[in-house]
Short mmCIF file of C-alpha atoms in Angstrom, two decimals:
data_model
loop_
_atom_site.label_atom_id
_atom_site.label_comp_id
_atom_site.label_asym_id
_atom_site.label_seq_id
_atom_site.Cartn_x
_atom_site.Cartn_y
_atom_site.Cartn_z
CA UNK A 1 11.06 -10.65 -15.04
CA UNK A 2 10.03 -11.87 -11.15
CA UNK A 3 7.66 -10.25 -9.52
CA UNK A 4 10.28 -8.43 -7.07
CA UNK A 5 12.01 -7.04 -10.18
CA UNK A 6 8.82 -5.83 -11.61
CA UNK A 7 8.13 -4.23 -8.55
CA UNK A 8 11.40 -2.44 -7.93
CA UNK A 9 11.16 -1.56 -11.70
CA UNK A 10 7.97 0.53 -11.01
CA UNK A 11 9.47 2.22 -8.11
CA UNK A 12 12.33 3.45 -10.27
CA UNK A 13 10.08 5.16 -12.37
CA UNK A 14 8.55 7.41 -9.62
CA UNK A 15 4.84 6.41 -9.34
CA UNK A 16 4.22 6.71 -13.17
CA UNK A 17 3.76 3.19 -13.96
CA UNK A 18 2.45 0.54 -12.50
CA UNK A 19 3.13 -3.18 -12.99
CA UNK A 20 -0.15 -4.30 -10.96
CA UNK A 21 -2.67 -3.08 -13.78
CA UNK A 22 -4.90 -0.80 -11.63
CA UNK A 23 -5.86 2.76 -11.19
CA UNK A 24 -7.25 2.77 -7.50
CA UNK A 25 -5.97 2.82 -4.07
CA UNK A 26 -8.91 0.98 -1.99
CA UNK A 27 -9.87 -2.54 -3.08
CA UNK A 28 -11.95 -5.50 -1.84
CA UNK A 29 -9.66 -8.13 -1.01
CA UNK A 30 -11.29 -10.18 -4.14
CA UNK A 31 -10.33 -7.06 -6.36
CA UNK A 32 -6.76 -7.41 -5.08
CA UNK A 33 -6.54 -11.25 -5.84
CA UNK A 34 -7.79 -10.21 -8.83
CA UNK A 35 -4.79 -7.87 -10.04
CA UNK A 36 -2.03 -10.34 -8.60
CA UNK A 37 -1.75 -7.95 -5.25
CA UNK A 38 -2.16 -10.26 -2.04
CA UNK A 39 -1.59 -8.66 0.97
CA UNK A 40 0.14 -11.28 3.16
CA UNK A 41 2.88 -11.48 1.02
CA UNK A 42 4.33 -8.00 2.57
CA UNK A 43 5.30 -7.58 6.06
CA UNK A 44 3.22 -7.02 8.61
CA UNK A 45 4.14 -3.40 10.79
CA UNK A 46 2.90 -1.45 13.46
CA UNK A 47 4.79 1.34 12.04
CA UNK A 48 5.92 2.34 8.83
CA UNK A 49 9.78 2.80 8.32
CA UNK A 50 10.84 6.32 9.31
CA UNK A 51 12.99 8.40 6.58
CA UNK A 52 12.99 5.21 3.31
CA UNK A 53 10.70 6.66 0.78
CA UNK A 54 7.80 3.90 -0.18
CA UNK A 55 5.10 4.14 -2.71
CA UNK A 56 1.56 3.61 -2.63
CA UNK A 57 0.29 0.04 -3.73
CA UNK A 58 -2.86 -0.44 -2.59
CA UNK A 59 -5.09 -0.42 -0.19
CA UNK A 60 -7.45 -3.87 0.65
CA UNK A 61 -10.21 -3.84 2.64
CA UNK A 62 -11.31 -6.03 5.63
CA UNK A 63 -14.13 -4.97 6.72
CA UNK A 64 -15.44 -1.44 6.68
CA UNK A 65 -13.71 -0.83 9.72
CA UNK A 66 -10.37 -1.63 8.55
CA UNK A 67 -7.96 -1.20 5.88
CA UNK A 68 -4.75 -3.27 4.84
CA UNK A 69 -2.49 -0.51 3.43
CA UNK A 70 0.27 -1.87 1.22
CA UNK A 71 3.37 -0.27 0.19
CA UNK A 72 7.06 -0.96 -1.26
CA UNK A 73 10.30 0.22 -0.85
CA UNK A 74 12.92 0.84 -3.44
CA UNK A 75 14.56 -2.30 -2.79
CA UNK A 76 10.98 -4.20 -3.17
CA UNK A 77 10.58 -4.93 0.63
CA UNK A 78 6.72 -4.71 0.92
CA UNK A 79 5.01 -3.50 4.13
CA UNK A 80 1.62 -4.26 5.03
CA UNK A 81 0.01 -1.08 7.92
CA UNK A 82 -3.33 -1.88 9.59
CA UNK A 83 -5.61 1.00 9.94
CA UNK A 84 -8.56 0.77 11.72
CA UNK A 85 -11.39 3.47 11.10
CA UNK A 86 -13.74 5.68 12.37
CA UNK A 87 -16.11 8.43 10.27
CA UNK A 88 -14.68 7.27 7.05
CA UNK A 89 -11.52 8.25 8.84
CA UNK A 90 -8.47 6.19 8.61
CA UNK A 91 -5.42 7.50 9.31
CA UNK A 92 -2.21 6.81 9.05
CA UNK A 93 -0.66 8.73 11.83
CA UNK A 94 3.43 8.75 10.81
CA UNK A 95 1.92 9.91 7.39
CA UNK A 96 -0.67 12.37 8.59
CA UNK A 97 -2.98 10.92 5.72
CA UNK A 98 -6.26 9.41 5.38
CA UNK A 99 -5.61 6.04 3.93
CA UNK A 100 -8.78 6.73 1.42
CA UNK A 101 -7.14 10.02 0.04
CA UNK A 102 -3.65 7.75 -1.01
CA UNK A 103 -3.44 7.28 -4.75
CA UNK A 104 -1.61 4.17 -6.22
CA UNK A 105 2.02 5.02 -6.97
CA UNK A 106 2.34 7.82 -4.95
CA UNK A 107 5.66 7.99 -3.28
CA UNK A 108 5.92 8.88 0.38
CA UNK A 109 8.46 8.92 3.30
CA UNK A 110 7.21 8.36 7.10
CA UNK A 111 7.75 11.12 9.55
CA UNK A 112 9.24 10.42 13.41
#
């Protein structure tokens, strides 16, 4: 099975598996390279899609004012969101979440 299909095969099953072998949202970028997860291969937004449910993949740190927040689609279409920080703050705004609460395979749909 390719990685894509792997991935879309986790989706299906609704956050309860996992096919990158890891329990935590927040990572060091080594940690990620670690478990197969590399953030530039998903796209790069200023905005995460509005109304396509995604789930939770990780998130991989750049610095401690940053955060690379990486999440699929159903159809496998990964999407890499930049959050900058502030107070252990980091929030995704069309999510209303904290980047640090996000737990891997949670499924989530942006607001407008």
């Amino acid at each position: 099975m390719n990685k894509n299909a792997a991935i879309a095969s986790a989706f299906k099953l609704k956050g309860k598996y996992m096919n990158f072998p890891h329990d935590h949202f927040t990572m060091s970028f080594g940690q990620s390279r670690d478990y197969g997860i590399d953030y530039r291969e998903f796209e790069k937004v200023a905005r995460l899609p509005e109304g396509i449910p995604l789930m939770a993949i990780a998130g991989v740190w750049g610095d401690y004012s940053n955060i690379r927040c990486l999440f699929l689609d159903e159809d496998g279409n990964g999407y890499c969101r930049n959050i900058s920080g502030r107070g252990g703050e980091y929030i995704i705004r069309e999510l209303g979440l904290n980047a640090k609460d996000l737990a891997v395979g949670q499924l989530l749909t942006a607001k407008a």
